[in-house]
XYZ file of C-alpha atoms in Angstrom:
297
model
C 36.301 -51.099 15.213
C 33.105 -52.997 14.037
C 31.427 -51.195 11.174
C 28.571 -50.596 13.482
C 30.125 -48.338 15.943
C 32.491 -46.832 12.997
C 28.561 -45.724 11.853
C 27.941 -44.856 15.473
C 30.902 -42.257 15.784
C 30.471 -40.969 12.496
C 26.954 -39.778 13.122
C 27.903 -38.454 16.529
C 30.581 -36.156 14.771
C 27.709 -35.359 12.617
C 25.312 -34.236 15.157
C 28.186 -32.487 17.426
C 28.855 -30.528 14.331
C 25.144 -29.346 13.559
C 24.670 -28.005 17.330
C 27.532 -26.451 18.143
C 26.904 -24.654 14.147
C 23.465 -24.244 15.646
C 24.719 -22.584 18.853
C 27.016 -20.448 17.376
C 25.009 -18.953 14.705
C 23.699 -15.336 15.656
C 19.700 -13.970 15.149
C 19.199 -12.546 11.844
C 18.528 -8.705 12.358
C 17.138 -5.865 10.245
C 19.582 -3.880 9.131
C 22.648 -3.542 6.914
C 24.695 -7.060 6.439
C 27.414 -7.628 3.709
C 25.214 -8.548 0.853
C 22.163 -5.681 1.296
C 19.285 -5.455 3.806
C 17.164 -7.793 6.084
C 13.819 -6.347 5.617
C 11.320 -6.893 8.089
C 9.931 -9.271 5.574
C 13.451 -11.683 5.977
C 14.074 -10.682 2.490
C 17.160 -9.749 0.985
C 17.439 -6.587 -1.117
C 20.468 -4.610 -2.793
C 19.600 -1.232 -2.846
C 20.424 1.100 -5.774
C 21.925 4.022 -4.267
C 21.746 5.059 -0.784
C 20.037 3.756 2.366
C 18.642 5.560 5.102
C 17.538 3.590 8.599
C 14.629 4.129 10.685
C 12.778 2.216 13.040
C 9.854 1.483 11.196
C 7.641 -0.378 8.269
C 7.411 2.109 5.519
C 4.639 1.418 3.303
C 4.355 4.563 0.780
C 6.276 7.225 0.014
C 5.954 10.366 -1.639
C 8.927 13.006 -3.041
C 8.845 16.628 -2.403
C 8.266 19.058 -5.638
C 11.512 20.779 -4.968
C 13.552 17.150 -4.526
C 15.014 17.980 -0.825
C 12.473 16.160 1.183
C 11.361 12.683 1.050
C 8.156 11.507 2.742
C 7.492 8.236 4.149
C 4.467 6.958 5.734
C 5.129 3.914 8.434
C 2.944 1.830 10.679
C 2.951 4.877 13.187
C 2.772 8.225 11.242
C 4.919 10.186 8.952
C 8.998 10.180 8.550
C 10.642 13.015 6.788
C 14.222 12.163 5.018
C 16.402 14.970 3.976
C 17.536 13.902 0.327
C 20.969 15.714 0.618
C 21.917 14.619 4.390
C 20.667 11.304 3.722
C 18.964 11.041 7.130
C 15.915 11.087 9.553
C 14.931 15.331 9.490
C 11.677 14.123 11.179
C 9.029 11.544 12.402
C 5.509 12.474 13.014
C 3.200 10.037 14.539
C -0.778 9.592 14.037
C -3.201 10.265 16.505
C -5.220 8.276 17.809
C -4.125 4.823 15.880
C -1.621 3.557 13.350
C -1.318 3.656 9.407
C -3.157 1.739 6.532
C -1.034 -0.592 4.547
C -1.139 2.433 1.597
C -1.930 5.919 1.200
C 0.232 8.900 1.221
C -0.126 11.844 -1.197
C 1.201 15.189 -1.423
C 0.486 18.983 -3.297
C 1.993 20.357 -6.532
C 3.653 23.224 -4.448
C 4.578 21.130 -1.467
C 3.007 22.813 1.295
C -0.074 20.011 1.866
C 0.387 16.159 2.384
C -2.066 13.983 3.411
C -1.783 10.323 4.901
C -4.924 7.381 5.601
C -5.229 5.420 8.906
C -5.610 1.883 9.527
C -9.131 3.275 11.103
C -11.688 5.613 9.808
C -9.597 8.979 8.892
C -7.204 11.032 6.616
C -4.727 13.228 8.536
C -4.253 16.330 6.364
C -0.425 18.287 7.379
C 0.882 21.409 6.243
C 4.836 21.333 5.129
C 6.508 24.100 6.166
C 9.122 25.885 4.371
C 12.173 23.386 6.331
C 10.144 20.593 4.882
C 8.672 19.725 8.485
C 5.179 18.927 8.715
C 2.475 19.378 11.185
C -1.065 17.671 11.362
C -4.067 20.474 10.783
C -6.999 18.350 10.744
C -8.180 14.687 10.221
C -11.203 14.030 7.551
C -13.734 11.472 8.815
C -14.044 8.190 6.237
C -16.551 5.794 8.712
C -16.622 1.996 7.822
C -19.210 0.187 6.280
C -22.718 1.735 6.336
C -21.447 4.629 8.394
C -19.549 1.942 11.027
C -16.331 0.584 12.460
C -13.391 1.629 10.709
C -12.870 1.834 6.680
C -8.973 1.139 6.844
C -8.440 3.243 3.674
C -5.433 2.968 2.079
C -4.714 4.878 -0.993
C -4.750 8.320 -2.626
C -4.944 10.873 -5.648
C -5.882 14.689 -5.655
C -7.768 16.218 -8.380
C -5.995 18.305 -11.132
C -7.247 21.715 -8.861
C -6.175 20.058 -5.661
C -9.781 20.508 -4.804
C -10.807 16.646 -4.219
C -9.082 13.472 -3.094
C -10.253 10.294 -4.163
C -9.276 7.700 -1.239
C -9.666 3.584 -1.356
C -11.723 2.597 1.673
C -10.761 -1.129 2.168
C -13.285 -2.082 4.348
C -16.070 -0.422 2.485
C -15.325 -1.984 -0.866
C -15.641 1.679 -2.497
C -13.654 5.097 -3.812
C -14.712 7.608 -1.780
C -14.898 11.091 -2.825
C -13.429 13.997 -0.500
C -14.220 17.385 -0.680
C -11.144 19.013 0.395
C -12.166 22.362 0.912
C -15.557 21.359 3.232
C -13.249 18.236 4.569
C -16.210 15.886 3.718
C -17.015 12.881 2.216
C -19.483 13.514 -0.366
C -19.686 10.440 -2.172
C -18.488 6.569 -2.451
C -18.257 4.533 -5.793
C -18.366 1.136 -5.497
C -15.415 -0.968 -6.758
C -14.365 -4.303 -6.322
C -13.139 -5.669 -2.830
C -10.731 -3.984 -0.698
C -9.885 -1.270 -3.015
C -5.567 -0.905 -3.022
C -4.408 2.245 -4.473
C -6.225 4.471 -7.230
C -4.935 6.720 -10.226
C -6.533 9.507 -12.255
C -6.688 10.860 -15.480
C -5.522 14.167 -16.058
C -8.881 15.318 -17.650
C -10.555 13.973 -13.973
C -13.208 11.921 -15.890
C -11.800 8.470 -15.078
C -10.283 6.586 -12.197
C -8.642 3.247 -12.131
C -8.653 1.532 -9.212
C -6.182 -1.332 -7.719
C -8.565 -3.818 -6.280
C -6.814 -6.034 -3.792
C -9.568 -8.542 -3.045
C -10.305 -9.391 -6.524
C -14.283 -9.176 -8.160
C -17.125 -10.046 -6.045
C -18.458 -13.584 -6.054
C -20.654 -14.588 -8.219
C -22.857 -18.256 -7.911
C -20.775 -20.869 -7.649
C -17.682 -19.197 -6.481
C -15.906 -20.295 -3.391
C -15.954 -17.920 -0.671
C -14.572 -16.743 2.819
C -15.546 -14.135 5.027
C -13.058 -11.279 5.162
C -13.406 -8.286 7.691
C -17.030 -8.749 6.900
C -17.488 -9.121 2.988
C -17.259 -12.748 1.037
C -14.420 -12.936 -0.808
C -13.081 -15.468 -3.718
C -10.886 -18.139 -2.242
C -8.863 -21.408 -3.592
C -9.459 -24.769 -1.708
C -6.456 -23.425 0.722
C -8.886 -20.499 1.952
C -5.998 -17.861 0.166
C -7.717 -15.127 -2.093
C -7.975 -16.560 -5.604
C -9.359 -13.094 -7.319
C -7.721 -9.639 -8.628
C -9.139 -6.879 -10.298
C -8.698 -3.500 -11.452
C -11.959 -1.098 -11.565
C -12.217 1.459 -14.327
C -14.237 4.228 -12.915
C -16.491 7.008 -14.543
C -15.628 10.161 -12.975
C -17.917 12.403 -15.493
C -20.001 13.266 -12.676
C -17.692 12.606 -9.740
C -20.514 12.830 -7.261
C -22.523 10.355 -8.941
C -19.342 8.178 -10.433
C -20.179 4.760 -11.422
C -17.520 1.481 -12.532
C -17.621 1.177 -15.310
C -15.412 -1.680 -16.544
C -13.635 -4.805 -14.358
C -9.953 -6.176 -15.777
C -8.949 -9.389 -14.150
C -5.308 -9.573 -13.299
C -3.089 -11.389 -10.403
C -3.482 -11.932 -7.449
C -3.477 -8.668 -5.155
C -3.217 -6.066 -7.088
C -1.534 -2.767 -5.415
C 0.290 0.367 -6.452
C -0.481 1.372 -10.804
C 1.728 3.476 -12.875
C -0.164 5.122 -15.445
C 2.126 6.059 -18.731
C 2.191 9.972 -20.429
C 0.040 9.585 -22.893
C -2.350 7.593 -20.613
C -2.496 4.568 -23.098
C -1.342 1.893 -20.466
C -1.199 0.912 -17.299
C 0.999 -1.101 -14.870
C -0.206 -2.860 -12.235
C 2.220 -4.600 -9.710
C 0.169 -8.559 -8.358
C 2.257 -9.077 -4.953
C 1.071 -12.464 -4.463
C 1.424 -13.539 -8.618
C 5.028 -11.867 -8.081
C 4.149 -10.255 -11.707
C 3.967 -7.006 -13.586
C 0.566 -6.826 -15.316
C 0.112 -4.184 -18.228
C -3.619 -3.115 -19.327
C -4.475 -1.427 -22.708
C -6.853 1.451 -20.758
C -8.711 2.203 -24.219
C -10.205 -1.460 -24.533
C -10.138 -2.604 -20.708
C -7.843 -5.414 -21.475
Protein backbone atom coordinates (compact mmCIF):
# COMPACT_ATOMS: atom_id res chain seq x y z
CA UNK A 1 0.00 0.00 0.00
CA UNK A 2 1.56 3.39 -1.14
CA UNK A 3 1.96 5.75 1.78
CA UNK A 4 -0.57 7.92 0.12
CA UNK A 5 -3.57 5.78 0.34
CA UNK A 6 -2.16 4.26 3.85
CA UNK A 7 -2.87 8.36 4.69
CA UNK A 8 -6.08 8.02 2.74
CA UNK A 9 -7.58 5.09 4.92
CA UNK A 10 -6.30 6.36 7.99
CA UNK A 11 -8.21 9.59 7.77
CA UNK A 12 -11.31 7.80 6.58
CA UNK A 13 -11.23 5.67 9.90
CA UNK A 14 -10.83 9.00 11.40
CA UNK A 15 -13.80 10.67 10.04
CA UNK A 16 -16.07 7.31 10.27
CA UNK A 17 -15.19 7.47 13.89
CA UNK A 18 -16.17 11.25 14.58
CA UNK A 19 -19.79 10.74 12.89
CA UNK A 20 -20.92 7.77 13.97
CA UNK A 21 -19.54 9.41 17.84
CA UNK A 22 -21.49 12.35 16.49
CA UNK A 23 -24.63 10.31 15.73
CA UNK A 24 -24.70 8.48 18.67
CA UNK A 25 -24.28 11.11 21.18
CA UNK A 26 -27.71 12.14 22.87
CA UNK A 27 -29.05 16.13 23.45
CA UNK A 28 -27.86 17.47 26.62
CA UNK A 29 -31.04 18.00 28.88
CA UNK A 30 -31.83 19.89 32.08
CA UNK A 31 -32.01 17.82 34.70
CA UNK A 32 -30.16 15.43 37.00
CA UNK A 33 -26.99 13.57 35.19
CA UNK A 34 -24.22 11.64 37.13
CA UNK A 35 -22.01 14.50 38.01
CA UNK A 36 -24.88 17.34 39.20
CA UNK A 37 -27.29 19.48 37.13
CA UNK A 38 -27.61 20.94 33.54
CA UNK A 39 -28.91 24.29 34.27
CA UNK A 40 -30.68 26.07 31.75
CA UNK A 41 -27.53 28.05 31.51
CA UNK A 42 -25.48 24.54 30.16
CA UNK A 43 -23.67 24.84 33.35
CA UNK A 44 -22.72 22.25 35.60
CA UNK A 45 -23.44 22.53 39.33
CA UNK A 46 -23.13 20.04 42.42
CA UNK A 47 -25.62 20.90 44.71
CA UNK A 48 -25.09 20.86 48.50
CA UNK A 49 -27.91 19.03 49.84
CA UNK A 50 -31.06 18.31 48.18
CA UNK A 51 -32.63 19.14 44.80
CA UNK A 52 -36.03 19.79 43.98
CA UNK A 53 -37.26 19.95 40.01
CA UNK A 54 -39.60 22.22 38.44
CA UNK A 55 -40.22 23.40 35.15
CA UNK A 56 -38.97 26.70 35.34
CA UNK A 57 -36.05 29.59 35.60
CA UNK A 58 -35.94 30.52 39.19
CA UNK A 59 -34.44 33.77 39.70
CA UNK A 60 -34.96 34.70 43.59
CA UNK A 61 -35.95 33.05 46.36
CA UNK A 62 -37.08 33.80 49.66
CA UNK A 63 -37.43 31.29 53.03
CA UNK A 64 -40.42 31.21 55.16
CA UNK A 65 -40.01 32.61 58.98
CA UNK A 66 -41.09 29.31 60.34
CA UNK A 67 -38.47 27.21 57.83
CA UNK A 68 -41.33 24.85 56.18
CA UNK A 69 -41.90 26.78 53.06
CA UNK A 70 -39.57 27.88 50.47
CA UNK A 71 -40.49 30.54 47.90
CA UNK A 72 -39.29 30.81 44.50
CA UNK A 73 -40.03 33.32 41.96
CA UNK A 74 -39.63 31.98 38.08
CA UNK A 75 -40.11 33.51 34.68
CA UNK A 76 -43.98 32.86 35.15
CA UNK A 77 -45.02 33.54 38.82
CA UNK A 78 -44.43 32.06 42.16
CA UNK A 79 -43.41 28.23 43.17
CA UNK A 80 -43.89 27.10 46.69
CA UNK A 81 -41.42 24.09 47.93
CA UNK A 82 -42.27 22.26 51.04
CA UNK A 83 -38.80 22.11 52.96
CA UNK A 84 -39.65 18.72 54.68
CA UNK A 85 -41.31 16.83 51.51
CA UNK A 86 -38.75 18.20 49.38
CA UNK A 87 -41.22 18.97 46.57
CA UNK A 88 -43.48 21.29 44.40
CA UNK A 89 -46.59 22.26 47.29
CA UNK A 90 -47.50 24.97 44.69
CA UNK A 91 -47.01 27.21 41.54
CA UNK A 92 -48.73 30.45 41.14
CA UNK A 93 -48.49 32.28 37.95
CA UNK A 94 -48.55 36.26 37.25
CA UNK A 95 -51.17 37.96 35.61
CA UNK A 96 -51.04 39.57 32.95
CA UNK A 97 -47.09 39.00 31.99
CA UNK A 98 -44.00 37.23 33.27
CA UNK A 99 -41.30 37.96 36.06
CA UNK A 100 -38.31 40.47 36.31
CA UNK A 101 -34.92 38.93 36.39
CA UNK A 102 -35.03 39.80 40.52
CA UNK A 103 -37.35 40.67 43.13
CA UNK A 104 -39.06 38.58 45.63
CA UNK A 105 -39.53 39.56 49.30
CA UNK A 106 -41.48 38.34 52.08
CA UNK A 107 -42.98 39.52 55.92
CA UNK A 108 -41.45 38.91 59.37
CA UNK A 109 -44.59 36.77 60.30
CA UNK A 110 -45.01 35.10 56.95
CA UNK A 111 -48.37 35.91 55.99
CA UNK A 112 -47.36 38.74 53.05
CA UNK A 113 -44.93 38.15 50.04
CA UNK A 114 -44.56 40.25 47.35
CA UNK A 115 -42.96 39.58 43.78
CA UNK A 116 -41.95 42.43 40.64
CA UNK A 117 -42.90 41.87 36.95
CA UNK A 118 -40.92 42.07 33.94
CA UNK A 119 -43.62 45.07 33.22
CA UNK A 120 -44.84 47.88 35.29
CA UNK A 121 -46.19 46.10 38.69
CA UNK A 122 -45.63 44.38 42.13
CA UNK A 123 -48.04 41.50 42.85
CA UNK A 124 -48.64 41.61 46.62
CA UNK A 125 -50.01 37.65 48.02
CA UNK A 126 -51.18 36.69 51.25
CA UNK A 127 -49.64 33.15 52.68
CA UNK A 128 -51.99 31.28 54.25
CA UNK A 129 -51.53 29.22 57.21
CA UNK A 130 -50.57 25.76 54.66
CA UNK A 131 -47.99 28.09 53.28
CA UNK A 132 -50.12 28.58 49.96
CA UNK A 133 -50.36 31.89 48.59
CA UNK A 134 -52.87 33.87 46.75
CA UNK A 135 -52.44 37.24 44.76
CA UNK A 136 -54.55 40.30 46.61
CA UNK A 137 -53.57 43.13 44.58
CA UNK A 138 -50.85 44.40 42.12
CA UNK A 139 -49.10 48.01 42.91
CA UNK A 140 -48.64 50.12 39.77
CA UNK A 141 -44.62 51.08 39.12
CA UNK A 142 -45.10 52.86 35.28
CA UNK A 143 -41.83 53.15 33.16
CA UNK A 144 -39.97 56.04 32.45
CA UNK A 145 -41.73 59.42 32.87
CA UNK A 146 -44.95 57.67 33.77
CA UNK A 147 -44.53 55.15 30.42
CA UNK A 148 -43.98 51.67 29.07
CA UNK A 149 -42.97 49.28 31.53
CA UNK A 150 -40.25 49.82 34.51
CA UNK A 151 -39.16 46.01 34.61
CA UNK A 152 -38.36 46.32 38.36
CA UNK A 153 -36.52 43.82 39.79
CA UNK A 154 -35.62 43.93 43.36
CA UNK A 155 -36.91 44.39 46.92
CA UNK A 156 -36.66 45.36 50.75
CA UNK A 157 -39.51 46.28 53.30
CA UNK A 158 -39.05 48.80 55.89
CA UNK A 159 -38.29 47.81 59.57
CA UNK A 160 -42.48 48.44 60.23
CA UNK A 161 -43.32 46.57 57.07
CA UNK A 162 -44.89 49.84 56.15
CA UNK A 163 -42.77 50.67 52.82
CA UNK A 164 -41.00 48.70 50.11
CA UNK A 165 -38.24 50.11 48.36
CA UNK A 166 -38.26 48.40 44.71
CA UNK A 167 -35.36 48.80 41.79
CA UNK A 168 -37.13 50.00 38.65
CA UNK A 169 -34.68 48.94 35.84
CA UNK A 170 -35.97 50.81 33.22
CA UNK A 171 -36.36 53.99 35.16
CA UNK A 172 -32.82 54.13 36.46
CA UNK A 173 -34.32 54.86 40.11
CA UNK A 174 -35.46 53.29 43.80
CA UNK A 175 -38.81 53.79 44.02
CA UNK A 176 -40.57 54.25 47.17
CA UNK A 177 -43.94 52.24 47.93
CA UNK A 178 -46.34 53.06 50.32
CA UNK A 179 -47.67 49.81 51.32
CA UNK A 180 -50.56 50.67 53.16
CA UNK A 181 -52.07 53.35 50.26
CA UNK A 182 -50.38 50.77 47.55
CA UNK A 183 -48.68 53.84 45.91
CA UNK A 184 -45.68 55.00 44.64
CA UNK A 185 -44.80 58.05 46.39
CA UNK A 186 -41.44 58.71 45.39
CA UNK A 187 -38.31 57.61 43.04
CA UNK A 188 -34.54 58.25 43.90
CA UNK A 189 -32.38 58.27 41.26
CA UNK A 190 -29.49 55.74 41.16
CA UNK A 191 -27.26 54.60 38.68
CA UNK A 192 -28.48 52.52 35.56
CA UNK A 193 -30.69 49.64 35.76
CA UNK A 194 -30.85 49.43 39.41
CA UNK A 195 -30.31 45.26 40.47
CA UNK A 196 -31.32 44.52 43.90
CA UNK A 197 -31.31 46.99 47.03
CA UNK A 198 -30.59 46.52 50.89
CA UNK A 199 -31.44 48.60 53.96
CA UNK A 200 -30.20 49.58 57.09
CA UNK A 201 -31.91 48.61 60.04
CA UNK A 202 -32.24 52.27 61.33
CA UNK A 203 -34.13 52.94 57.57
CA UNK A 204 -31.85 55.99 56.93
CA UNK A 205 -29.73 54.41 54.18
CA UNK A 206 -30.12 52.20 51.16
CA UNK A 207 -27.52 50.59 49.04
CA UNK A 208 -28.33 49.84 45.83
CA UNK A 209 -26.89 47.06 43.23
CA UNK A 210 -26.57 48.99 40.05
CA UNK A 211 -26.41 46.65 37.11
CA UNK A 212 -25.67 49.12 34.31
CA UNK A 213 -22.81 50.72 35.93
CA UNK A 214 -22.56 54.99 36.47
CA UNK A 215 -23.92 57.19 33.90
CA UNK A 216 -21.67 58.47 31.14
CA UNK A 217 -19.88 61.15 31.49
CA UNK A 218 -17.92 63.19 28.27
CA UNK A 219 -15.88 61.11 26.61
CA UNK A 220 -17.30 57.82 27.57
CA UNK A 221 -18.33 55.30 25.02
CA UNK A 222 -21.88 54.65 24.86
CA UNK A 223 -24.86 52.42 23.58
CA UNK A 224 -28.39 52.80 23.77
CA UNK A 225 -30.03 50.37 26.16
CA UNK A 226 -33.94 50.06 26.52
CA UNK A 227 -33.73 53.76 26.06
CA UNK A 228 -30.86 55.21 28.36
CA UNK A 229 -26.92 55.49 27.15
CA UNK A 230 -25.01 53.22 28.78
CA UNK A 231 -20.98 52.67 29.20
CA UNK A 232 -19.72 50.16 26.69
CA UNK A 233 -16.13 48.55 25.65
CA UNK A 234 -15.17 48.63 21.87
CA UNK A 235 -17.24 45.11 21.73
CA UNK A 236 -20.59 47.14 22.54
CA UNK A 237 -20.68 44.82 26.15
CA UNK A 238 -21.36 47.07 29.32
CA UNK A 239 -17.98 48.22 30.63
CA UNK A 240 -19.49 50.01 34.01
CA UNK A 241 -20.72 48.77 37.65
CA UNK A 242 -21.76 50.58 40.49
CA UNK A 243 -23.26 50.45 43.76
CA UNK A 244 -25.46 53.64 44.95
CA UNK A 245 -25.40 54.61 48.60
CA UNK A 246 -28.69 56.20 49.25
CA UNK A 247 -29.93 58.80 51.92
CA UNK A 248 -33.06 57.57 53.26
CA UNK A 249 -33.32 60.44 56.14
CA UNK A 250 -36.25 61.73 54.47
CA UNK A 251 -37.38 58.74 52.43
CA UNK A 252 -39.76 60.82 50.39
CA UNK A 253 -37.23 63.19 49.40
CA UNK A 254 -34.10 60.50 49.44
CA UNK A 255 -31.17 61.56 47.53
CA UNK A 256 -27.62 59.27 46.43
CA UNK A 257 -25.51 60.08 48.08
CA UNK A 258 -22.26 58.26 47.28
CA UNK A 259 -21.24 55.97 43.90
CA UNK A 260 -18.63 52.78 44.56
CA UNK A 261 -17.31 51.38 41.35
CA UNK A 262 -17.11 47.64 41.31
CA UNK A 263 -17.42 44.75 38.46
CA UNK A 264 -19.14 44.36 36.00
CA UNK A 265 -23.01 43.77 36.77
CA UNK A 266 -23.46 44.03 39.98
CA UNK A 267 -26.62 41.98 41.50
CA UNK A 268 -27.78 40.49 44.77
CA UNK A 269 -25.63 42.36 48.29
CA UNK A 270 -25.28 40.76 51.60
CA UNK A 271 -25.01 43.26 54.17
CA UNK A 272 -22.99 41.89 57.48
CA UNK A 273 -24.55 42.28 61.43
CA UNK A 274 -22.98 44.99 62.43
CA UNK A 275 -23.58 46.71 59.03
CA UNK A 276 -19.78 47.48 58.53
CA UNK A 277 -19.50 45.68 55.06
CA UNK A 278 -20.96 44.73 52.24
CA UNK A 279 -20.82 41.97 49.56
CA UNK A 280 -21.62 42.45 46.30
CA UNK A 281 -21.70 39.45 43.79
CA UNK A 282 -20.22 41.08 39.68
CA UNK A 283 -21.82 38.18 37.38
CA UNK A 284 -20.00 39.19 34.42
CA UNK A 285 -16.32 39.92 36.54
CA UNK A 286 -17.20 36.31 38.02
CA UNK A 287 -16.00 38.09 41.47
CA UNK A 288 -17.02 38.76 45.02
CA UNK A 289 -16.58 42.49 45.70
CA UNK A 290 -16.51 43.69 49.48
CA UNK A 291 -17.18 47.58 50.30
CA UNK A 292 -16.20 49.28 53.64
CA UNK A 293 -19.99 51.08 53.93
CA UNK A 294 -18.48 53.77 56.48
CA UNK A 295 -15.96 55.29 53.81
CA UNK A 296 -17.78 54.23 50.41
CA UNK A 297 -14.86 52.21 49.35
Amino acid sequence: MSIQSHLLLSWSIVIATCLSGCGAAKPALVGASRDGHFVPTSQLIRPAGNTVEFAGRPVDIVAHPGGQFIYVKDHRGIVVLDREMKSVRQQLGFSGGGGSMHGLAINSDGTRLWATDAQSSMHEATIDAKGSVSWTRKISLPGPNGNGASHSTGIAISADEKTAYVCQSRNNTLAIVDLESGSRVSEIAVGIAPYDVIISDDGKRAYVSDWGGRHPEDGDLTANSSGTEVIVDERGVGASGCVSFVDLDDPRNGRQVALVDTGLHPAEMVLTGDESTLYVTCVNSDRVDIIDTATAT
